[in-house]
Short mmCIF file of C-alpha atoms in Angstrom, two decimals:
data_model
loop_
_atom_site.label_atom_id
_atom_site.label_comp_id
_atom_site.label_asym_id
_atom_site.label_seq_id
_atom_site.Cartn_x
_atom_site.Cartn_y
_atom_site.Cartn_z
CA UNK B 1 12.81 -57.75 -74.85
CA UNK B 2 10.93 -54.64 -73.75
CA UNK B 3 11.35 -53.00 -77.14
CA UNK B 4 10.21 -56.11 -79.02
CA UNK B 5 7.06 -56.35 -76.93
CA UNK B 6 6.11 -52.82 -77.86
CA UNK B 7 7.01 -53.17 -81.53
CA UNK B 8 4.54 -56.01 -81.78
CA UNK B 9 1.88 -53.81 -80.25
CA UNK B 10 1.47 -51.61 -83.32
CA UNK B 11 -2.28 -51.38 -82.88
CA UNK B 12 -1.82 -49.52 -79.63
CA UNK B 13 0.12 -46.67 -81.22
CA UNK B 14 3.71 -47.83 -81.65
CA UNK B 15 5.30 -47.63 -85.10
CA UNK B 16 8.82 -47.67 -86.44
CA UNK B 17 9.18 -43.88 -86.65
CA UNK B 18 8.07 -43.29 -83.04
CA UNK B 19 10.41 -46.05 -81.86
CA UNK B 20 13.29 -44.56 -83.90
CA UNK B 21 12.64 -41.12 -82.37
CA UNK B 22 12.64 -42.56 -78.84
CA UNK B 23 15.88 -44.50 -79.38
CA UNK B 24 17.67 -41.69 -81.23
CA UNK B 25 16.85 -38.97 -78.69
CA UNK B 26 17.81 -41.36 -75.89
CA UNK B 27 21.19 -42.34 -77.37
CA UNK B 28 22.09 -38.88 -78.66
CA UNK B 29 20.65 -36.72 -75.87
CA UNK B 30 19.96 -38.38 -72.51
CA UNK B 31 22.82 -40.91 -72.59
CA UNK B 32 25.34 -38.00 -72.67
CA UNK B 33 23.57 -36.51 -69.61
CA UNK B 34 24.28 -39.66 -67.61
CA UNK B 35 27.75 -39.89 -69.16
CA UNK B 36 28.70 -36.48 -67.74
CA UNK B 37 27.62 -37.64 -64.27
CA UNK B 38 29.85 -40.70 -64.14
CA UNK B 39 32.85 -40.18 -66.39
CA UNK B 40 35.11 -38.40 -63.88
CA UNK B 41 34.98 -41.10 -61.20
CA UNK B 42 37.51 -43.66 -62.49
CA UNK B 43 40.22 -41.33 -63.90
CA UNK B 44 39.90 -38.85 -61.01
CA UNK B 45 43.43 -39.31 -59.64
CA UNK B 46 44.97 -39.15 -63.12
CA UNK B 47 43.19 -35.89 -63.96
CA UNK B 48 44.06 -34.46 -60.54
CA UNK B 49 47.73 -35.16 -61.25
CA UNK B 50 47.44 -33.43 -64.62
CA UNK B 51 45.82 -30.40 -62.94
CA UNK B 52 48.67 -30.27 -60.42
CA UNK B 53 51.24 -30.35 -63.22
CA UNK B 54 49.44 -27.62 -65.18
CA UNK B 55 49.26 -25.34 -62.15
CA UNK B 56 52.98 -25.84 -61.53
CA UNK B 57 54.18 -25.47 -65.15
CA UNK B 58 51.76 -22.92 -66.60
CA UNK B 59 50.88 -20.83 -63.54
CA UNK B 60 54.00 -21.37 -61.42
CA UNK B 61 51.75 -22.39 -58.51
CA UNK B 62 52.41 -25.17 -56.03
CA UNK B 63 49.21 -26.58 -54.53
CA UNK B 64 48.57 -28.59 -51.40
CA UNK B 65 46.35 -31.68 -51.40
CA UNK B 66 43.51 -29.71 -49.84
CA UNK B 67 43.75 -27.03 -52.54
CA UNK B 68 43.86 -29.70 -55.23
CA UNK B 69 40.77 -31.35 -53.75
CA UNK B 70 39.00 -27.97 -53.78
CA UNK B 71 39.90 -27.49 -57.45
CA UNK B 72 38.62 -31.00 -58.21
CA UNK B 73 35.36 -30.23 -56.41
CA UNK B 74 34.97 -27.16 -58.63
CA UNK B 75 35.60 -29.21 -61.79
CA UNK B 76 32.97 -31.76 -60.75
CA UNK B 77 30.35 -29.34 -59.43
CA UNK B 78 30.59 -26.77 -62.24
CA UNK B 79 28.60 -29.25 -64.35
CA UNK B 80 25.77 -29.01 -61.81
CA UNK B 81 26.01 -25.21 -61.78
CA UNK B 82 25.69 -25.28 -65.56
CA UNK B 83 22.59 -27.45 -65.14
CA UNK B 84 21.05 -24.92 -62.76
CA UNK B 85 21.79 -22.09 -65.22
CA UNK B 86 20.42 -24.06 -68.18
CA UNK B 87 17.20 -24.86 -66.33
CA UNK B 88 16.50 -21.14 -65.94
CA UNK B 89 15.97 -20.64 -69.68
CA UNK B 90 14.87 -24.16 -70.67
CA UNK B 91 11.23 -23.06 -71.00
CA UNK B 92 12.21 -20.11 -73.20
CA UNK B 93 14.17 -22.34 -75.58
CA UNK B 94 11.39 -24.92 -75.78
CA UNK B 95 8.81 -22.26 -76.64
CA UNK B 96 11.07 -20.24 -78.94
CA UNK B 97 12.83 -22.98 -80.90
CA UNK B 98 10.56 -25.97 -80.33
CA UNK B 99 11.17 -29.24 -78.54
CA UNK B 100 13.21 -30.77 -81.36
CA UNK B 101 14.95 -27.46 -81.99
CA UNK B 102 16.07 -27.32 -78.35
CA UNK B 103 17.46 -30.86 -78.62
CA UNK B 104 19.40 -29.87 -81.75
CA UNK B 105 20.85 -26.83 -79.97
CA UNK B 106 21.85 -29.05 -77.05
CA UNK B 107 23.53 -31.52 -79.41
CA UNK B 108 25.61 -28.75 -81.00
CA UNK B 109 26.69 -27.52 -77.55
CA UNK B 110 27.64 -31.07 -76.55
CA UNK B 111 29.74 -31.49 -79.70
CA UNK B 112 31.61 -28.26 -78.94
CA UNK B 113 32.19 -29.50 -75.38
CA UNK B 114 33.53 -32.77 -76.80
CA UNK B 115 36.08 -30.83 -78.86
CA UNK B 116 37.18 -28.89 -75.77
CA UNK B 117 37.57 -32.12 -73.78
CA UNK B 118 39.63 -33.72 -76.55
CA UNK B 119 42.12 -30.86 -76.81
CA UNK B 120 42.31 -29.56 -73.23
CA UNK B 121 45.36 -31.69 -72.36
CA UNK B 122 47.22 -30.79 -75.57
CA UNK B 123 46.45 -27.11 -74.98
CA UNK B 124 47.43 -27.42 -71.28
CA UNK B 125 44.26 -25.57 -70.41
CA UNK B 126 42.24 -26.03 -67.24
CA UNK B 127 39.89 -23.38 -68.59
CA UNK B 128 38.90 -25.59 -71.54
CA UNK B 129 38.11 -28.48 -69.19
CA UNK B 130 35.95 -26.36 -66.88
CA UNK B 131 34.25 -24.53 -69.76
CA UNK B 132 33.29 -27.85 -71.34
CA UNK B 133 31.87 -29.11 -68.02
CA UNK B 134 29.87 -25.90 -67.50
CA UNK B 135 28.32 -25.78 -70.97
CA UNK B 136 27.76 -29.53 -70.82
CA UNK B 137 25.59 -28.83 -67.77
CA UNK B 138 23.63 -26.19 -69.69
CA UNK B 139 23.05 -28.60 -72.58
CA UNK B 140 22.02 -31.38 -70.17
CA UNK B 141 19.45 -29.14 -68.48
CA UNK B 142 17.92 -28.24 -71.85
CA UNK B 143 17.75 -31.95 -72.73
CA UNK B 144 16.07 -32.96 -69.46
CA UNK B 145 13.49 -30.20 -70.04
CA UNK B 146 12.83 -30.79 -73.75
CA UNK B 147 13.20 -34.54 -74.36
CA UNK B 148 10.32 -35.78 -72.14
CA UNK B 149 7.99 -33.13 -73.60
CA UNK B 150 9.04 -33.99 -77.14
CA UNK B 151 8.35 -37.70 -76.74
CA UNK B 152 5.07 -37.29 -74.83
CA UNK B 153 3.75 -34.73 -77.33
CA UNK B 154 4.54 -37.08 -80.23
CA UNK B 155 3.08 -40.22 -78.66
CA UNK B 156 -0.63 -41.04 -78.26
CA UNK B 157 -1.92 -40.70 -74.71
CA UNK B 158 -1.95 -44.46 -74.04
CA UNK B 159 1.82 -44.55 -74.61
CA UNK B 160 2.70 -41.59 -72.39
CA UNK B 161 4.23 -43.76 -69.67
CA UNK B 162 6.08 -46.02 -72.12
CA UNK B 163 7.83 -43.15 -73.93
CA UNK B 164 8.33 -41.13 -70.75
CA UNK B 165 10.74 -43.65 -69.23
CA UNK B 166 13.25 -43.30 -72.07
CA UNK B 167 14.73 -40.26 -70.29
CA UNK B 168 15.52 -42.32 -67.19
CA UNK B 169 16.81 -45.23 -69.28
CA UNK B 170 19.15 -42.89 -71.16
CA UNK B 171 20.60 -41.28 -68.03
CA UNK B 172 21.07 -44.68 -66.38
CA UNK B 173 22.66 -46.15 -69.50
CA UNK B 174 24.95 -43.12 -69.80
CA UNK B 175 26.26 -43.63 -66.27
CA UNK B 176 27.02 -47.29 -67.01
CA UNK B 177 28.65 -46.42 -70.35
CA UNK B 178 30.91 -43.87 -68.64
CA UNK B 179 31.98 -46.49 -66.08
CA UNK B 180 32.94 -48.89 -68.88
CA UNK B 181 34.70 -46.38 -71.15
CA UNK B 182 36.71 -44.80 -68.32
CA UNK B 183 38.11 -48.13 -67.08
CA UNK B 184 41.94 -48.28 -66.98
CA UNK B 185 41.79 -51.15 -69.48
CA UNK B 186 40.09 -48.86 -72.03
CA UNK B 187 40.35 -45.04 -72.09
CA UNK B 188 40.85 -44.28 -68.38
CA UNK B 189 44.62 -43.95 -68.71
CA UNK B 190 47.07 -41.07 -68.44
CA UNK B 191 47.36 -40.90 -72.24
CA UNK B 192 43.70 -41.36 -73.18
CA UNK B 193 41.57 -39.71 -70.48
CA UNK B 194 40.63 -36.73 -72.73
CA UNK B 195 39.12 -39.22 -75.17
CA UNK B 196 37.23 -40.87 -72.30
CA UNK B 197 35.69 -37.49 -71.44
CA UNK B 198 34.67 -36.81 -75.06
CA UNK B 199 33.60 -40.33 -76.10
CA UNK B 200 29.91 -39.42 -75.78
CA UNK B 201 30.30 -36.99 -78.71
CA UNK B 202 30.34 -39.95 -81.11
CA UNK B 203 26.80 -40.83 -80.06
CA UNK B 204 25.71 -37.21 -80.36
CA UNK B 205 27.19 -36.91 -83.86
CA UNK B 206 25.64 -40.18 -85.06
CA UNK B 207 22.18 -39.24 -83.77
CA UNK B 208 22.20 -35.58 -84.84
CA UNK B 209 21.45 -36.17 -88.54
CA UNK B 210 18.36 -38.35 -87.99
CA UNK B 211 17.21 -35.94 -85.28
CA UNK B 212 17.18 -33.11 -87.81
CA UNK B 213 15.00 -35.23 -90.13
CA UNK B 214 12.43 -36.13 -87.45
CA UNK B 215 9.16 -34.15 -87.21
CA UNK B 216 8.79 -31.35 -84.68
CA UNK B 217 6.23 -31.65 -81.91
CA UNK B 218 2.77 -31.29 -83.53
CA UNK B 219 1.41 -29.62 -80.39
CA UNK B 220 4.15 -26.98 -80.44
CA UNK B 221 3.62 -26.33 -84.16
CA UNK B 222 -0.12 -25.90 -83.72
CA UNK B 223 -0.40 -24.13 -80.36
CA UNK B 224 2.74 -21.97 -80.30
CA UNK B 225 3.65 -21.37 -83.96
CA UNK B 226 0.11 -21.53 -85.34
CA UNK B 227 1.31 -23.80 -88.15
CA UNK B 228 -1.75 -25.96 -88.78
CA UNK B 229 -0.39 -27.52 -91.98
CA UNK B 230 2.96 -28.32 -90.35
CA UNK B 231 1.21 -29.85 -87.35
CA UNK B 232 -1.01 -31.96 -89.59
CA UNK B 233 1.97 -33.21 -91.58
CA UNK B 234 3.91 -34.03 -88.41
CA UNK B 235 0.98 -35.95 -86.95
CA UNK B 236 0.48 -37.93 -90.15
CA UNK B 237 4.17 -38.84 -90.23
CA UNK B 238 4.33 -40.03 -86.64
CA UNK B 239 0.93 -41.80 -86.68
CA UNK B 240 1.29 -43.32 -90.12
CA UNK B 241 0.09 -42.17 -93.55
CA UNK B 242 -3.19 -44.12 -93.26
CA UNK B 243 -4.09 -42.78 -89.81
CA UNK B 244 -6.94 -40.39 -89.21
CA UNK B 245 -5.54 -37.48 -87.21
CA UNK B 246 -8.58 -35.22 -87.45
CA UNK B 247 -9.70 -35.92 -83.87
CA UNK B 248 -6.29 -34.89 -82.51
CA UNK B 249 -6.37 -31.74 -84.64
CA UNK B 250 -9.83 -30.92 -83.29
CA UNK B 251 -8.53 -31.34 -79.74
CA UNK B 252 -5.62 -29.00 -80.52
CA UNK B 253 -8.06 -26.45 -81.97
CA UNK B 254 -10.16 -26.53 -78.78
CA UNK B 255 -7.01 -26.17 -76.69
CA UNK B 256 -5.93 -23.18 -78.76
CA UNK B 257 -9.31 -21.51 -78.31
CA UNK B 258 -9.21 -21.93 -74.53
CA UNK B 259 -5.58 -20.86 -74.11
CA UNK B 260 -4.11 -18.61 -76.72
CA UNK B 261 -0.40 -18.55 -75.88
CA UNK B 262 2.35 -20.10 -73.82
CA UNK B 263 2.46 -19.01 -70.19
CA UNK B 264 5.37 -17.06 -68.75
CA UNK B 265 6.97 -18.05 -65.47
CA UNK B 266 5.23 -15.17 -63.67
CA UNK B 267 1.83 -16.22 -65.01
CA UNK B 268 2.40 -19.80 -63.90
CA UNK B 269 3.53 -18.79 -60.40
CA UNK B 270 0.56 -16.43 -59.95
CA UNK B 271 -2.05 -18.99 -61.04
CA UNK B 272 -3.37 -20.65 -57.87
CA UNK B 273 -4.81 -23.57 -59.86
CA UNK B 274 -1.29 -24.49 -60.99
CA UNK B 275 0.22 -24.41 -57.49
CA UNK B 276 -0.34 -28.09 -56.66
CA UNK B 277 0.82 -29.60 -59.99
CA UNK B 278 3.86 -27.31 -59.93
CA UNK B 279 4.59 -28.37 -56.34
CA UNK B 280 4.38 -32.04 -57.30
CA UNK B 281 6.64 -31.64 -60.33
CA UNK B 282 9.32 -29.78 -58.36
CA UNK B 283 9.03 -32.08 -55.33
CA UNK B 284 9.35 -35.25 -57.42
CA UNK B 285 12.35 -33.93 -59.34
CA UNK B 286 14.07 -32.76 -56.15
CA UNK B 287 13.34 -36.06 -54.38
CA UNK B 288 14.78 -37.97 -57.31
CA UNK B 289 18.19 -36.47 -56.48
CA UNK B 290 17.83 -35.98 -52.72
CA UNK B 291 16.88 -39.65 -52.32
CA UNK B 292 20.63 -40.30 -52.45
CA UNK B 293 20.85 -42.34 -55.66
CA UNK B 294 24.12 -40.66 -56.69
CA UNK B 295 25.53 -40.93 -53.17
CA UNK B 296 24.69 -44.65 -53.22
CA UNK B 297 26.78 -45.17 -56.34
CA UNK B 298 29.62 -43.19 -54.82
CA UNK B 299 29.45 -45.18 -51.57
CA UNK B 300 28.97 -48.65 -53.08
CA UNK B 301 32.66 -49.03 -53.99
CA UNK B 302 33.79 -48.42 -50.41
CA UNK B 303 31.10 -50.80 -49.12
CA UNK B 304 32.37 -53.54 -51.41
CA UNK B 305 35.97 -52.91 -50.32
CA UNK B 306 35.08 -52.97 -46.63
CA UNK B 307 33.10 -56.18 -47.20
CA UNK B 308 36.39 -57.92 -47.97
CA UNK B 309 36.54 -57.74 -51.77
CA UNK B 310 39.79 -56.74 -53.45
CA UNK B 311 39.96 -53.30 -55.07
CA UNK B 312 39.89 -54.79 -58.57
CA UNK B 313 36.98 -57.13 -57.84
CA UNK B 314 35.11 -54.33 -56.04
CA UNK B 315 35.40 -52.19 -59.18
CA UNK B 316 33.86 -54.94 -61.31
CA UNK B 317 31.11 -55.60 -58.77
CA UNK B 318 30.39 -51.88 -58.63
CA UNK B 319 29.98 -51.93 -62.39
CA UNK B 320 27.64 -54.87 -61.94
CA UNK B 321 25.51 -52.72 -59.64
CA UNK B 322 25.44 -50.11 -62.41
CA UNK B 323 24.33 -52.82 -64.83
CA UNK B 324 21.56 -53.87 -62.43
CA UNK B 325 20.46 -50.22 -62.34
CA UNK B 326 20.16 -50.20 -66.14
CA UNK B 327 18.29 -53.52 -66.24
CA UNK B 328 15.88 -52.28 -63.57
CA UNK B 329 15.23 -49.11 -65.58
CA UNK B 330 14.33 -51.22 -68.62
CA UNK B 331 11.30 -52.53 -66.73
CA UNK B 332 9.83 -49.02 -66.88
CA UNK B 333 8.05 -49.21 -70.26
CA UNK B 334 6.23 -52.39 -69.24
CA UNK B 335 5.37 -51.30 -65.68
CA UNK B 336 4.15 -47.84 -66.62
CA UNK B 337 2.05 -49.27 -69.45
CA UNK B 338 0.29 -51.80 -67.19
CA UNK B 339 0.16 -50.09 -63.77
CA UNK B 340 -1.03 -46.73 -62.47
CA UNK B 341 1.33 -43.92 -61.49
CA UNK B 342 0.10 -43.52 -57.88
CA UNK B 343 0.77 -47.07 -56.65
CA UNK B 344 4.13 -47.18 -58.42
CA UNK B 345 5.23 -43.93 -56.75
CA UNK B 346 3.93 -45.05 -53.35
CA UNK B 347 5.77 -48.39 -53.57
CA UNK B 348 8.89 -46.66 -54.91
CA UNK B 349 9.12 -44.07 -52.13
CA UNK B 350 8.31 -46.60 -49.41
CA UNK B 351 10.80 -49.18 -50.67
CA UNK B 352 13.55 -46.54 -51.01
CA UNK B 353 12.94 -45.30 -47.45
CA UNK B 354 13.03 -48.81 -45.97
CA UNK B 355 16.16 -49.70 -47.98
CA UNK B 356 17.98 -46.56 -46.84
CA UNK B 357 17.16 -47.30 -43.19
CA UNK B 358 18.26 -50.93 -43.54
CA UNK B 359 21.43 -49.96 -45.35
CA UNK B 360 22.37 -47.38 -42.70
CA UNK B 361 21.88 -49.86 -39.86
CA UNK B 362 23.73 -52.69 -41.62
CA UNK B 363 26.62 -50.37 -42.52
CA UNK B 364 26.87 -49.22 -38.90
CA UNK B 365 26.94 -52.79 -37.65
CA UNK B 366 29.45 -53.78 -40.34
CA UNK B 367 31.83 -50.98 -39.37
CA UNK B 368 31.42 -51.79 -35.68
CA UNK B 369 31.90 -55.57 -35.93
CA UNK B 370 33.97 -55.77 -39.16
CA UNK B 371 31.66 -58.53 -40.32
CA UNK B 372 31.92 -59.36 -44.03
CA UNK B 373 28.44 -60.92 -43.95
CA UNK B 374 26.89 -57.57 -43.02
CA UNK B 375 28.63 -56.08 -46.06
CA UNK B 376 26.67 -58.51 -48.21
CA UNK B 377 23.48 -57.43 -46.43
CA UNK B 378 24.33 -53.80 -47.18
CA UNK B 379 24.78 -54.65 -50.86
CA UNK B 380 21.37 -56.33 -50.89
CA UNK B 381 19.82 -53.17 -49.46
CA UNK B 382 21.59 -51.16 -52.19
CA UNK B 383 20.09 -53.39 -54.88
CA UNK B 384 16.66 -53.12 -53.22
CA UNK B 385 16.97 -49.34 -53.17
CA UNK B 386 17.88 -49.26 -56.87
CA UNK B 387 14.91 -51.48 -57.71
CA UNK B 388 12.56 -49.26 -55.71
CA UNK B 389 14.01 -46.12 -57.29
CA UNK B 390 13.45 -47.45 -60.82
CA UNK B 391 9.83 -48.35 -60.05
CA UNK B 392 8.75 -44.73 -59.76
CA UNK B 393 11.13 -42.02 -58.56
CA UNK B 394 13.53 -42.62 -61.45
CA UNK B 395 11.21 -42.60 -64.48
CA UNK B 396 8.00 -40.86 -63.33
CA UNK B 397 9.67 -37.70 -62.02
CA UNK B 398 10.95 -36.89 -65.51
CA UNK B 399 7.59 -36.90 -67.31
CA UNK B 400 4.90 -36.35 -64.67
CA UNK B 401 4.81 -32.63 -65.53
CA UNK B 402 3.66 -33.43 -69.06
CA UNK B 403 0.75 -35.47 -67.65
CA UNK B 404 -0.28 -32.99 -64.96
CA UNK B 405 -0.13 -29.70 -66.88
CA UNK B 406 -1.67 -28.49 -70.11
CA UNK B 407 0.34 -27.17 -73.03
CA UNK B 408 0.58 -23.51 -72.02
CA UNK B 409 2.23 -23.88 -68.57
CA UNK B 410 4.00 -27.17 -69.37
CA UNK B 411 7.41 -25.81 -70.53
CA UNK B 412 7.69 -23.56 -67.47
CA UNK B 413 6.76 -26.41 -65.13
CA UNK B 414 9.21 -28.83 -66.76
CA UNK B 415 11.95 -26.21 -66.63
CA UNK B 416 11.28 -25.51 -62.94
CA UNK B 417 11.26 -29.23 -62.21
CA UNK B 418 14.63 -29.52 -63.94
CA UNK B 419 15.91 -26.60 -61.86
CA UNK B 420 14.93 -28.32 -58.61
CA UNK B 421 16.52 -31.56 -59.83
CA UNK B 422 19.87 -29.85 -60.48
CA UNK B 423 19.71 -27.96 -57.18
CA UNK B 424 19.00 -31.24 -55.37
CA UNK B 425 21.93 -32.89 -57.11
CA UNK B 426 24.19 -29.98 -56.18
CA UNK B 427 23.09 -30.14 -52.53
CA UNK B 428 23.80 -33.88 -52.37
CA UNK B 429 27.24 -33.34 -53.87
CA UNK B 430 28.08 -30.59 -51.41
CA UNK B 431 26.39 -31.83 -48.22
CA UNK B 432 26.67 -35.63 -48.32
CA UNK B 433 30.46 -35.76 -47.75
CA UNK B 434 30.01 -33.47 -44.72
CA UNK B 435 27.19 -35.64 -43.35
CA UNK B 436 29.29 -38.73 -43.97
CA UNK B 437 32.15 -37.27 -41.92
CA UNK B 438 29.83 -36.42 -39.02
CA UNK B 439 27.24 -39.24 -39.08
CA UNK B 440 29.18 -41.96 -40.91
CA UNK B 441 26.77 -44.63 -42.17
CA UNK B 442 23.73 -42.68 -40.91
CA UNK B 443 24.37 -39.96 -43.51
CA UNK B 444 21.59 -41.60 -45.55
CA UNK B 445 18.93 -40.90 -42.91
CA UNK B 446 18.07 -37.39 -44.24
CA UNK B 447 17.59 -39.02 -47.65
CA UNK B 448 15.18 -41.48 -46.03
CA UNK B 449 13.19 -38.58 -44.56
CA UNK B 450 12.97 -36.96 -48.01
CA UNK B 451 11.59 -40.22 -49.44
CA UNK B 452 8.98 -40.37 -46.66
CA UNK B 453 7.94 -36.78 -47.37
CA UNK B 454 7.53 -37.62 -51.06
CA UNK B 455 5.50 -40.67 -50.03
CA UNK B 456 3.10 -38.39 -48.12
CA UNK B 457 2.81 -35.92 -51.02
CA UNK B 458 2.05 -38.77 -53.41
CA UNK B 459 -0.55 -40.35 -51.14
CA UNK B 460 -2.27 -37.07 -50.31
CA UNK B 461 -2.08 -35.02 -53.49
CA UNK B 462 -1.10 -36.96 -56.65
CA UNK B 463 -4.11 -37.79 -58.86
CA UNK B 464 -3.93 -40.76 -61.17
CA UNK B 465 -2.79 -39.58 -64.62
CA UNK B 466 -2.47 -42.84 -66.55
CA UNK B 467 -4.66 -42.75 -69.66
CA UNK B 468 -5.91 -39.22 -68.88
CA UNK B 469 -5.42 -35.95 -70.69
CA UNK B 470 -4.05 -33.04 -68.62
CA UNK B 471 -7.34 -31.17 -69.14
CA UNK B 472 -9.12 -33.99 -67.28
CA UNK B 473 -6.57 -33.97 -64.44
CA UNK B 474 -6.55 -30.18 -63.96
CA UNK B 475 -9.91 -29.87 -62.10
CA UNK B 476 -8.76 -32.45 -59.55
CA UNK B 477 -5.94 -30.13 -58.40
CA UNK B 478 -7.61 -26.75 -58.81
CA UNK B 479 -8.07 -26.30 -55.02
CA UNK B 480 -4.36 -26.51 -54.30
CA UNK B 481 -3.48 -28.15 -50.98
CA UNK B 482 -7.21 -28.43 -50.20
CA UNK B 483 -7.72 -30.76 -53.14
CA UNK B 484 -9.08 -34.21 -52.22
CA UNK B 485 -9.05 -37.45 -54.16
#
């Protein structure tokens, strides 16, 4: 429904090529990112058993349950470490090879990882499994850095919010797809789990050929490569053969005159005028993960079980929550096209904070009284949290850097935002189980505090960016923390 509404709105900038680029980069790039996050959950015990057998047969090592859990933690978290590593050179790749070029490189890495996943069991190799997870994290970090920039630099300014949410939709859809594919009724079995891990590679392979044929970012061609003819051709392709792109080319020429080359990370960090936008980008990306969205999905299954549902029914209901997450994310293109960024972020952070507090209290009461009704209340708070998350924290954090910063510092800012996102995800993965052991249901309270802090930063420092060029937003933040709106 969302897509059809925008297709009909051709006069406002949408055309078939732009839509095809959005869908292809989402299915072939960001869906695999979400897929990596969720695919290990269902077949976890099966893969643990395989790891135990490999250690005994190939390495003559007998492991305890605690040692096996430590190994499993390494297998899961090495993907996040790869994401942190990939974020460190995401800006370099985007400037050196282009936005589309970086996505192509990421696709090739993901295909190689898919091959390693497919053959790791036959080769009896833990190293292949962990190598695939690590390089999958690197590829995912490059995608999260490049894909939002690629789409926003191709789209006209009035569509920046609509195309920016495709990153969030892809990650959300990838998580749901991994839950479905890794079910015991499909590929989550002792015989087929390697194919469950590598299933995403089919999407990457299908989308790689059209990705190669798509135009490169016109802004990158003009401002970084100095290819005026290539930039003109790319703009004419993505706007339509009959469109007049001279005004956009004039704007690019003025941008090139005012800023000759891409900024390095040292130049960005030393520029006091970039401090506030860089702070907002990193804070939003970190809050996106530290809000506890991944912990919620991990905890929802146990909530459903404790609420009195059978294990099988709880699994299906948990998948339903994942489906609700995807449906909520599909509202993004409409909401961000019709409403401003500031109110959406304020409502999102506030609703997430309230939901986390309500969920913590209801979980505590449920565990104390063993009331099934309170389990239903907890599930309602989970759904409310997901809805609030998809209003702002989910989609806006991915693309706000492209609306706040001009072309020169943009790759560095997006790469640093990605770095903080992966670090936040890693911290949640490492710290939340410890908090859960100590504080039980109140383990979500630090996440609530993070949401409240993001609420303050949004209210105090985020300028409205909808319908504005970054050059118009820049003066509003030039005074750093002393800036006033």
